Short mmCIF file of N, CA and C and ligand atoms in Angstrom, two decimals:
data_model
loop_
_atom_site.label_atom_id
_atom_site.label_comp_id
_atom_site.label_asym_id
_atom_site.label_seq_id
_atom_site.Cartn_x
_atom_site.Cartn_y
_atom_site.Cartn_z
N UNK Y 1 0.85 -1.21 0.00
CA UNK Y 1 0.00 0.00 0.00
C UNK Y 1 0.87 1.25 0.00
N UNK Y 2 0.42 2.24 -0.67
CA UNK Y 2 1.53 3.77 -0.52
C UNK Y 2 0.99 4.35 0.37
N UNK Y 3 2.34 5.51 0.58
CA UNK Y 3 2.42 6.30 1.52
C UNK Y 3 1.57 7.31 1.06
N UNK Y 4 0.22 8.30 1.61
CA UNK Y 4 -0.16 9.37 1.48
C UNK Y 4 0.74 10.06 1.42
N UNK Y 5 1.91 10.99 2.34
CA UNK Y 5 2.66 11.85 2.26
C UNK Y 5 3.49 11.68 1.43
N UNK Y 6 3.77 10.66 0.85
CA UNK Y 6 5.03 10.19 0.01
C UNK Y 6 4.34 10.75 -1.25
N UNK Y 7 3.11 10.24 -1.30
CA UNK Y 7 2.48 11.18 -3.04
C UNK Y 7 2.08 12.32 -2.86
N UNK Y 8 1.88 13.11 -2.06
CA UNK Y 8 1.81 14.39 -2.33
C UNK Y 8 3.32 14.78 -2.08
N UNK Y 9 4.10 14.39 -1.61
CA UNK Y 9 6.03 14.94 -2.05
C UNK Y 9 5.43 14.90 -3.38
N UNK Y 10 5.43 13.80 -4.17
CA UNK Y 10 5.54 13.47 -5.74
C UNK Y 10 4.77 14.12 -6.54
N UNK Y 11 3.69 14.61 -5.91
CA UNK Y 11 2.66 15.25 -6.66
C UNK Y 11 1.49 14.37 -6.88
N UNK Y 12 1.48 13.09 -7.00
CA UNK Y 12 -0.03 12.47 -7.31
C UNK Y 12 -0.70 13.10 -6.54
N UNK Y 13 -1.50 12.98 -5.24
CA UNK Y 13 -2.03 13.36 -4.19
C UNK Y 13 -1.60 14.89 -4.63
N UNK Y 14 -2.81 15.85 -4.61
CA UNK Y 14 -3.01 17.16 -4.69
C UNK Y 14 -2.56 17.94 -2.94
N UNK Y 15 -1.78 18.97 -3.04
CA UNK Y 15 -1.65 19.86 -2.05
C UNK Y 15 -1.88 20.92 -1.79
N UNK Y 16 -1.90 21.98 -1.01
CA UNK Y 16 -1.89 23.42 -0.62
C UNK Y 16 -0.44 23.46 -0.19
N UNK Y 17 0.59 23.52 -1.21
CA UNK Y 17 2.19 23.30 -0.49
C UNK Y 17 2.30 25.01 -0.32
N UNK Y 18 3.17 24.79 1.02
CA UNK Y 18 4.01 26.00 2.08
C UNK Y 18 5.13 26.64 1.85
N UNK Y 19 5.72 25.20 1.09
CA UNK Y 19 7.16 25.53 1.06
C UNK Y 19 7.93 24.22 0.40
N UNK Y 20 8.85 24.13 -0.19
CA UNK Y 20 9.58 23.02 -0.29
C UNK Y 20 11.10 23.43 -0.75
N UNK Y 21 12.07 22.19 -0.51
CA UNK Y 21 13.67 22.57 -0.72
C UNK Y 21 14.05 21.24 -1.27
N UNK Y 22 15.25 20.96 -1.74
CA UNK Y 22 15.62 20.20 -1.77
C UNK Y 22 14.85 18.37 -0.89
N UNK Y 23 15.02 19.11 0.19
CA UNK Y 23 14.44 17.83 1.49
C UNK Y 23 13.75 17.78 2.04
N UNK Y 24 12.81 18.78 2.22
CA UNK Y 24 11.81 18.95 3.02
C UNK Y 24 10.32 19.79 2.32
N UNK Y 25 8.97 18.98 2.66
CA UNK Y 25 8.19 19.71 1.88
C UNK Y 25 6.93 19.95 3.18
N UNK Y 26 6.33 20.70 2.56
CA UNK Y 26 5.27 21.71 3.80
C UNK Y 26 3.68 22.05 2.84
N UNK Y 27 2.89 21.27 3.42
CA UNK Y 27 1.48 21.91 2.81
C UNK Y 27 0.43 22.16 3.74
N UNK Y 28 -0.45 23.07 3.92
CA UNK Y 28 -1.72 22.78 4.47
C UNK Y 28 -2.47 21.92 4.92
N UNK Y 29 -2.32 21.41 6.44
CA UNK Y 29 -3.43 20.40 7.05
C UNK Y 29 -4.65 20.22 6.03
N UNK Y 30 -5.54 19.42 5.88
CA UNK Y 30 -6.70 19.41 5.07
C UNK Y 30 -7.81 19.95 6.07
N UNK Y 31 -7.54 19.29 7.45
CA UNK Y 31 -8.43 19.41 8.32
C UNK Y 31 -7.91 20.51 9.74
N UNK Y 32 -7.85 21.62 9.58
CA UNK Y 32 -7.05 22.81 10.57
C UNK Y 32 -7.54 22.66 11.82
N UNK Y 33 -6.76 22.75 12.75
CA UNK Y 33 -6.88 22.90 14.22
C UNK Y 33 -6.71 24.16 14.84
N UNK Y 34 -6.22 24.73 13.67
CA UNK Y 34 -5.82 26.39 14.31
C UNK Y 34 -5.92 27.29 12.52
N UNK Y 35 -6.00 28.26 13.30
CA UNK Y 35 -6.08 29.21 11.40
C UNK Y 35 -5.00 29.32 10.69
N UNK Y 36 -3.63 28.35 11.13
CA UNK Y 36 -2.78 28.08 10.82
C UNK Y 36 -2.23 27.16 11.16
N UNK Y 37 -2.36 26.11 10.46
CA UNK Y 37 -2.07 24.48 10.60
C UNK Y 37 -1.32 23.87 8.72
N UNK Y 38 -0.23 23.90 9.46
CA UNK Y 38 1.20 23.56 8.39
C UNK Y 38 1.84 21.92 9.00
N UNK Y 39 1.42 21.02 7.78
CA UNK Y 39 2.62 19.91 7.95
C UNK Y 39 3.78 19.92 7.33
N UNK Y 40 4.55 19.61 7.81
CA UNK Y 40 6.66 19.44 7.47
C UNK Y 40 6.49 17.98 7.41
N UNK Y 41 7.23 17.80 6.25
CA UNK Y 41 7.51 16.39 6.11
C UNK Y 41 8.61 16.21 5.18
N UNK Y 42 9.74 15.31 5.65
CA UNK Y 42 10.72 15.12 4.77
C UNK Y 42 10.53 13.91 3.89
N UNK Y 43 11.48 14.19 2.68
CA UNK Y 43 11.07 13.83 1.33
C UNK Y 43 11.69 12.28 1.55
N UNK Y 44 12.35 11.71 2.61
CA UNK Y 44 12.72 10.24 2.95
C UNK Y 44 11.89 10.02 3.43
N UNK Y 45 10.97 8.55 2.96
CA UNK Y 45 10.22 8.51 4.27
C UNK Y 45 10.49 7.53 5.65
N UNK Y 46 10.17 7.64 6.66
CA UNK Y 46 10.34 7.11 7.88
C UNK Y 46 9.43 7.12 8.83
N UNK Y 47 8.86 6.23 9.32
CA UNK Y 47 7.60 5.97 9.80
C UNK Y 47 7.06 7.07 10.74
N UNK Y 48 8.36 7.33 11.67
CA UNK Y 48 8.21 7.88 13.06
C UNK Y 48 9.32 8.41 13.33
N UNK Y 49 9.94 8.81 15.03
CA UNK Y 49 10.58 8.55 15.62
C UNK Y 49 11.26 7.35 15.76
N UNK Y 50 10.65 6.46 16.34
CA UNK Y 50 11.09 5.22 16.22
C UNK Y 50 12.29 4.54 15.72
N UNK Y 51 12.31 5.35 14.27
CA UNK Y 51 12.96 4.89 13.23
C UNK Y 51 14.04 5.21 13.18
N UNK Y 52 14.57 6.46 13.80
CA UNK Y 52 15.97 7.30 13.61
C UNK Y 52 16.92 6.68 13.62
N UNK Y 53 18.10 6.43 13.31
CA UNK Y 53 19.23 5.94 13.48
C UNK Y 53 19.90 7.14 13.04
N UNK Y 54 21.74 7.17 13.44
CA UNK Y 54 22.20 8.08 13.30
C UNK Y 54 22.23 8.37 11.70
N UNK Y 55 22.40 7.20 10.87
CA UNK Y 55 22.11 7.64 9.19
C UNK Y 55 21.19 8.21 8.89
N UNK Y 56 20.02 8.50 9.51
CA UNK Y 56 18.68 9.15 8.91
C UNK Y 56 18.77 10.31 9.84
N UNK Y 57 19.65 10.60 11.15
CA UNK Y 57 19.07 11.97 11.99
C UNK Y 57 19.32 13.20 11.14
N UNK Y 58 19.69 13.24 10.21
CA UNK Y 58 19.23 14.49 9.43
C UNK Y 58 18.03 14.97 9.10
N UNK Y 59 17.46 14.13 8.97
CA UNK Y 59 15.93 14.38 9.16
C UNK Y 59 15.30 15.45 9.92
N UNK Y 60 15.99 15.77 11.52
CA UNK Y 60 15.34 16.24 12.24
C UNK Y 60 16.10 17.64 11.87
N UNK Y 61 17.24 17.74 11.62
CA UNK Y 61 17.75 19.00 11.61
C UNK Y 61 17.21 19.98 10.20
N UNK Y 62 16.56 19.17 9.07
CA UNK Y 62 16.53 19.71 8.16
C UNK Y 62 15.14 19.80 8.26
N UNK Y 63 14.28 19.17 8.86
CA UNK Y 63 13.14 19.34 9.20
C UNK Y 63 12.97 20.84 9.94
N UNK Y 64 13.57 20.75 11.07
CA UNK Y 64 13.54 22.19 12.12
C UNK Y 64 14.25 23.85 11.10
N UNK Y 65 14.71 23.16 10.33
CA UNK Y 65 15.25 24.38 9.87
C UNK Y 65 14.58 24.82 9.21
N UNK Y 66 13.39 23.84 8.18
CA UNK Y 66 12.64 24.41 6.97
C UNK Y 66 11.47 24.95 8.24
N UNK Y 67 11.16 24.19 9.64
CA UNK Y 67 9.95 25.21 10.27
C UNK Y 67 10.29 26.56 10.95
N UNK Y 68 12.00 26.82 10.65
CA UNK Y 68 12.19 28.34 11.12
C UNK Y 68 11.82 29.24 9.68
N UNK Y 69 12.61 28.40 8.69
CA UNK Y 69 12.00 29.23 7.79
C UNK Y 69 10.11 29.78 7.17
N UNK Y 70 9.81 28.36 7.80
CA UNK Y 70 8.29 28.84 7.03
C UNK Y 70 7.97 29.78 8.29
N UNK Y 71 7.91 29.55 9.73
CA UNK Y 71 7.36 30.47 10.43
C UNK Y 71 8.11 31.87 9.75
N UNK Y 72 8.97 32.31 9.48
CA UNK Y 72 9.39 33.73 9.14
C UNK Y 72 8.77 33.72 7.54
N UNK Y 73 8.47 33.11 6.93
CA UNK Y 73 7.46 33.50 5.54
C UNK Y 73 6.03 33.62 5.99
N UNK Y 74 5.64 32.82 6.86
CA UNK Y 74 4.14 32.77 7.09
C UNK Y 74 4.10 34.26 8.51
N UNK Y 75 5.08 34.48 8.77
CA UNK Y 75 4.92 35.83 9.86
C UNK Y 75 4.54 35.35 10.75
N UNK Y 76 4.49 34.18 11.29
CA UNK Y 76 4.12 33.70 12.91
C UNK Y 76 4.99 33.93 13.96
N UNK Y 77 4.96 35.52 14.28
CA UNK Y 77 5.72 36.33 14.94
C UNK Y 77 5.58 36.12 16.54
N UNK Y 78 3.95 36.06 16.33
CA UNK Y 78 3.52 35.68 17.81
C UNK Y 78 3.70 34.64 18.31
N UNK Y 79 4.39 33.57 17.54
CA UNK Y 79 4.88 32.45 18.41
C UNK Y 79 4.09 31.17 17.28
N UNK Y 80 4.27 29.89 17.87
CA UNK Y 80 3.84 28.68 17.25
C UNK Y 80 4.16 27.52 17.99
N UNK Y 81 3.10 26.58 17.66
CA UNK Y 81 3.21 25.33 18.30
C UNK Y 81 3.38 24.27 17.42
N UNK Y 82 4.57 23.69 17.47
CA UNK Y 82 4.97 22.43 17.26
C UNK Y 82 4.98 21.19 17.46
N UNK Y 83 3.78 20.50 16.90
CA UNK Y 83 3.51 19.00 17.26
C UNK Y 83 3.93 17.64 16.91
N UNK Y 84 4.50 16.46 17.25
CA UNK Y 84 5.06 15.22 16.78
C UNK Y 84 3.90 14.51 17.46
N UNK Y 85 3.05 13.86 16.45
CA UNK Y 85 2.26 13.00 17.13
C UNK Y 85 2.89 11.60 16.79
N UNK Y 86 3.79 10.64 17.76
CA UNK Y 86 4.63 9.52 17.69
C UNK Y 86 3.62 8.28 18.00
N UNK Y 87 3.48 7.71 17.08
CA UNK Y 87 2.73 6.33 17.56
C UNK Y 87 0.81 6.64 18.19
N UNK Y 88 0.49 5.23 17.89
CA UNK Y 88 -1.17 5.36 18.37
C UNK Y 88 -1.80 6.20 19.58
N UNK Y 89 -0.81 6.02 20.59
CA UNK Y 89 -1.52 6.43 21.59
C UNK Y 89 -1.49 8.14 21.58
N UNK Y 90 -0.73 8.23 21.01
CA UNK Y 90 -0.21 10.19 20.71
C UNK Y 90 -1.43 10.68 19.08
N UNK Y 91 -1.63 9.53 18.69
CA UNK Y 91 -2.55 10.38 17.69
C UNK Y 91 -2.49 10.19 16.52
N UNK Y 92 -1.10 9.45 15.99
CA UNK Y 92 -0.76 9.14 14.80
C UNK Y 92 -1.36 8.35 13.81
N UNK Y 93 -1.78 8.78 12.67
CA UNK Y 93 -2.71 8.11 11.92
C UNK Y 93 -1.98 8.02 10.32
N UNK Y 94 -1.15 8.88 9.92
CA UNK Y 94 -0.04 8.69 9.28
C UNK Y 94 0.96 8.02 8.92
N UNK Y 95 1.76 7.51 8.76
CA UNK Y 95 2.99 6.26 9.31
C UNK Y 95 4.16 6.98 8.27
N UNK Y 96 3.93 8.09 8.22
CA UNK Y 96 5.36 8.91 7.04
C UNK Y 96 5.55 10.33 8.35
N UNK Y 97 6.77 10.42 9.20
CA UNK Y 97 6.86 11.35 10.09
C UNK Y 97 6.69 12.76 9.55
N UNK Y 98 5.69 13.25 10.08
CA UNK Y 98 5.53 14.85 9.98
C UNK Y 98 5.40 15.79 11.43
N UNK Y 99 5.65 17.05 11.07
CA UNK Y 99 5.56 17.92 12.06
C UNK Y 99 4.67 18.83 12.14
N UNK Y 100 3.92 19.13 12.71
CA UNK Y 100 2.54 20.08 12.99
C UNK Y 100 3.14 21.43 13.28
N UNK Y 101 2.77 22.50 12.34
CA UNK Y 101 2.53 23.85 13.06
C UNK Y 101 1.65 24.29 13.11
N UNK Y 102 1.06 25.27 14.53
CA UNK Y 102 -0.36 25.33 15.17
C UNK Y 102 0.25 26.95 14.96
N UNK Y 103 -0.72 27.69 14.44
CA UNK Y 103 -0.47 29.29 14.97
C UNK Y 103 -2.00 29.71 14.68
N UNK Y 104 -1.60 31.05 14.18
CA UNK Y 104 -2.55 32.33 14.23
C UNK Y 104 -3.39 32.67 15.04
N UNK Y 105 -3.46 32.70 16.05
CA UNK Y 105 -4.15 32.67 17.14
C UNK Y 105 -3.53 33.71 18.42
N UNK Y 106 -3.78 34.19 19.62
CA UNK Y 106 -3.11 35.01 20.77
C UNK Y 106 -2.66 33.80 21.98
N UNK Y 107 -3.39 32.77 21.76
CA UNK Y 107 -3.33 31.86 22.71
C UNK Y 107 -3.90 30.37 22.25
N UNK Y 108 -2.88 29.78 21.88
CA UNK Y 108 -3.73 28.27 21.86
C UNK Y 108 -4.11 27.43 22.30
N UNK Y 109 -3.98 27.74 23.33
CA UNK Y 109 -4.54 27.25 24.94
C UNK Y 109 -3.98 25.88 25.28
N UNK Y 110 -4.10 25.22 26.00
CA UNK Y 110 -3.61 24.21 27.20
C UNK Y 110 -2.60 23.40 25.94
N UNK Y 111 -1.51 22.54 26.74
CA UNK Y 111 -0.09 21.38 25.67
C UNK Y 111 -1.11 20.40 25.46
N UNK Y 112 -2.13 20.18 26.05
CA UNK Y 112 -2.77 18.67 25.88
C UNK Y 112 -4.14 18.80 26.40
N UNK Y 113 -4.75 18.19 25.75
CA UNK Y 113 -6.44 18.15 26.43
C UNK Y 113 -6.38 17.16 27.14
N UNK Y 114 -7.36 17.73 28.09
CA UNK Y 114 -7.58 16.67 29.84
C UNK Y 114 -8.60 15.88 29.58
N UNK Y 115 -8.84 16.10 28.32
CA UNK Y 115 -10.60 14.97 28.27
C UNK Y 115 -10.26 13.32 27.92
P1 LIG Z 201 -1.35 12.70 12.63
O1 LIG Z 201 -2.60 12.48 13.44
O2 LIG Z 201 -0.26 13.36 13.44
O3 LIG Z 201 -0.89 11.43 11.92
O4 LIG Z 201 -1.72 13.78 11.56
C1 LIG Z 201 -2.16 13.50 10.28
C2 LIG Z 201 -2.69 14.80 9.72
O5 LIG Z 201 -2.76 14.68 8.31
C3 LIG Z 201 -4.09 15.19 10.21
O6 LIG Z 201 -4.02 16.45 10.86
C4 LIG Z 201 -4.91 15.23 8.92
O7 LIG Z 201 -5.88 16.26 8.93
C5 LIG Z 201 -3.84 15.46 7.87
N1 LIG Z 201 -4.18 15.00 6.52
C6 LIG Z 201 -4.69 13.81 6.15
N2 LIG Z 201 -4.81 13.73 4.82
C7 LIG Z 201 -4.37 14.92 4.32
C8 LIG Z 201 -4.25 15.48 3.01
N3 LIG Z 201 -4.60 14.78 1.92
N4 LIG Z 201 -3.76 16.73 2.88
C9 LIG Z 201 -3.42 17.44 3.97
N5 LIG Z 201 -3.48 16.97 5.24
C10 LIG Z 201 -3.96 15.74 5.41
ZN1 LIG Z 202 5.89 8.21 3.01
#
């Protein structure tokens, strides 16, 4: 079976893309949690966390760098929240690692819901 994130890198799967470089690509949540909801996802894929070994930890560095850059294109001056949802119990419904940015907002209130 394919990767969703892996075809929209490629283009089958249609996007709202953010940003992309060499290694790292960025489009529009489909479904927003905030009035600014951006996924990062690098163009290797790798399930999770889980997966890192020191041959793949580039991942994370080139990952974090493309979300300094999009927050300074997208002007999320007031700050942003950065989410890794790792495995089932965290939320993950994906299996290609991406990174959540939460903004536009004054306050996005509580790290975790108590419900
Ligand atoms: P997660 O729960 O961390 O695995 O997050 C998966 C995210 O992917 C959810 O926020 C979904 O709304 C989002 N998503 C699923 N399909 C698409 C799509 N085709 N384009 C953009 N975002 C998507
Ligand atoms: Zn993938």
């Amino acid at each position: 079976m394919g990767c969703l994130f892996c075809n929209i890198i490629n283009g089958e799967t249609p996007s709202d893309r953010v940003y992309e470089n060499d290694s790292v690509y960025a489009f529009r949540d489909i479904n927003p949690q905030a009035p600014v909801h951006i996924l990062v996802v690098h163009k290797e894929h790798t399930k999770n966390i889980d997966e890192t070994t020191p041959e793949n930890s580039h991942i994370y560095s080139d990952i974090f760098m493309a979300v300094k850059e999009i927050a300074s294109q997208e002007k999320l001056d007031n700050g942003y929240r950065v989410i890794i949802n790792n495995g089932s119990a965290a939320g993950q419904v994906i299996w290609h690692l991406h990174v959540h940015i939460l903004s536009g907002k004054d306050n996005l209130g509580p790290m975790i819901s108590n419900g």
